[in-house]
Amino acid sequence: MSRILRVILCGLAVSMVLVGCDRSAQTSDADVQVVQENHLAEQLAKPQTVLVDVRTADRYASGHLPGAINIPLPNIRPNDTQLTDANQIIVYAGGWTDPLSVAGVKRLMSLGYQNVYEFRGGVAVWQDSGKKLITSLPEKDSRPETSR
């Protein structure tokens, strides 16, 4: 292969890598918008608002916020049918020290979802305010959800 052809191919490879490194798609913790507990009910009353618990299915089943759907963090994907009609997405996890909610918000934002917010403190804040969690039974059991 001639030296000129190698230089051209090397230049093309470098330019393709640089184009693939779009810094605008990255999100930081500073990009995460927070919904406080005292404003959560107001936000959830808005049309097409989806509340997402990003914990594992077992943790979700052991107690989650009313109306929440479970999309564990590793399962967050682009064009998820549960989120396509959402005007607003509110993400939460276990508590103040649980990094899953921030990670979930950042993942959704990086995939192009709009109007994504974190309910910081999640389950812990919900319970501390005296509100009840919903417990789900394993899928093979057809009994309805119960409050706890």
PDB file of N, CA, C and O in Angstrom, residues 5 26-27 50 53 75 89 99 126 129:
ATOM      1  N   LEU A   5      -1.697   6.587   0.409  1.00  0.00           N
ATOM      2  CA  LEU A   5      -2.969   5.912   0.707  1.00  0.00           C
ATOM      3  C   LEU A   5      -3.082   5.611   2.199  1.00  0.00           C
ATOM      4  O   LEU A   5      -4.140   5.784   2.797  1.00  0.00           O
ATOM      5  N   GLN A  26     -23.166  14.065  26.135  1.00  0.00           N
ATOM      6  CA  GLN A  26     -22.835  13.666  27.492  1.00  0.00           C
ATOM      7  C   GLN A  26     -23.636  14.489  28.485  1.00  0.00           C
ATOM      8  O   GLN A  26     -23.930  15.657  28.251  1.00  0.00           O
ATOM      9  N   THR A  27     -23.986  13.870  29.600  1.00  0.00           N
ATOM     10  CA  THR A  27     -24.708  14.585  30.647  1.00  0.00           C
ATOM     11  C   THR A  27     -23.920  14.478  31.942  1.00  0.00           C
ATOM     12  O   THR A  27     -23.215  13.499  32.176  1.00  0.00           O
ATOM     13  N   VAL A  50     -44.810   9.952  33.556  1.00  0.00           N
ATOM     14  CA  VAL A  50     -44.501   8.567  33.891  1.00  0.00           C
ATOM     15  C   VAL A  50     -43.511   8.567  35.048  1.00  0.00           C
ATOM     16  O   VAL A  50     -42.469   9.226  34.996  1.00  0.00           O
ATOM     17  N   ASP A  53     -39.357   3.635  38.518  1.00  0.00           N
ATOM     18  CA  ASP A  53     -38.502   3.074  39.557  1.00  0.00           C
ATOM     19  C   ASP A  53     -37.400   2.314  38.832  1.00  0.00           C
ATOM     20  O   ASP A  53     -37.674   1.360  38.105  1.00  0.00           O
ATOM     21  N   ASN A  75     -31.955  -1.943  31.967  1.00  0.00           N
ATOM     22  CA  ASN A  75     -32.964  -2.179  30.927  1.00  0.00           C
ATOM     23  C   ASN A  75     -33.460  -0.906  30.245  1.00  0.00           C
ATOM     24  O   ASN A  75     -34.355  -0.973  29.407  1.00  0.00           O
ATOM     25  N   ILE A  89     -40.922  12.515  32.512  1.00  0.00           N
ATOM     26  CA  ILE A  89     -40.507  11.276  33.166  1.00  0.00           C
ATOM     27  C   ILE A  89     -39.864  11.647  34.491  1.00  0.00           C
ATOM     28  O   ILE A  89     -38.955  12.478  34.534  1.00  0.00           O
ATOM     29  N   PRO A  99     -27.438   5.812  44.164  1.00  0.00           N
ATOM     30  CA  PRO A  99     -27.063   6.538  42.942  1.00  0.00           C
ATOM     31  C   PRO A  99     -27.884   6.151  41.712  1.00  0.00           C
ATOM     32  O   PRO A  99     -27.705   6.740  40.645  1.00  0.00           O
ATOM     33  N   TRP A 126     -40.366   9.246  50.517  1.00  0.00           N
ATOM     34  CA  TRP A 126     -41.795   8.923  50.442  1.00  0.00           C
ATOM     35  C   TRP A 126     -42.278   8.369  51.783  1.00  0.00           C
ATOM     36  O   TRP A 126     -43.286   8.820  52.334  1.00  0.00           O
ATOM     37  N   SER A 129     -42.296  10.809  54.754  1.00  0.00           N
ATOM     38  CA  SER A 129     -43.411  11.763  54.746  1.00  0.00           C
ATOM     39  C   SER A 129     -44.723  11.093  55.145  1.00  0.00           C
ATOM     40  O   SER A 129     -45.780  11.711  55.088  1.00  0.00           O
TER      41      SER A 129
END
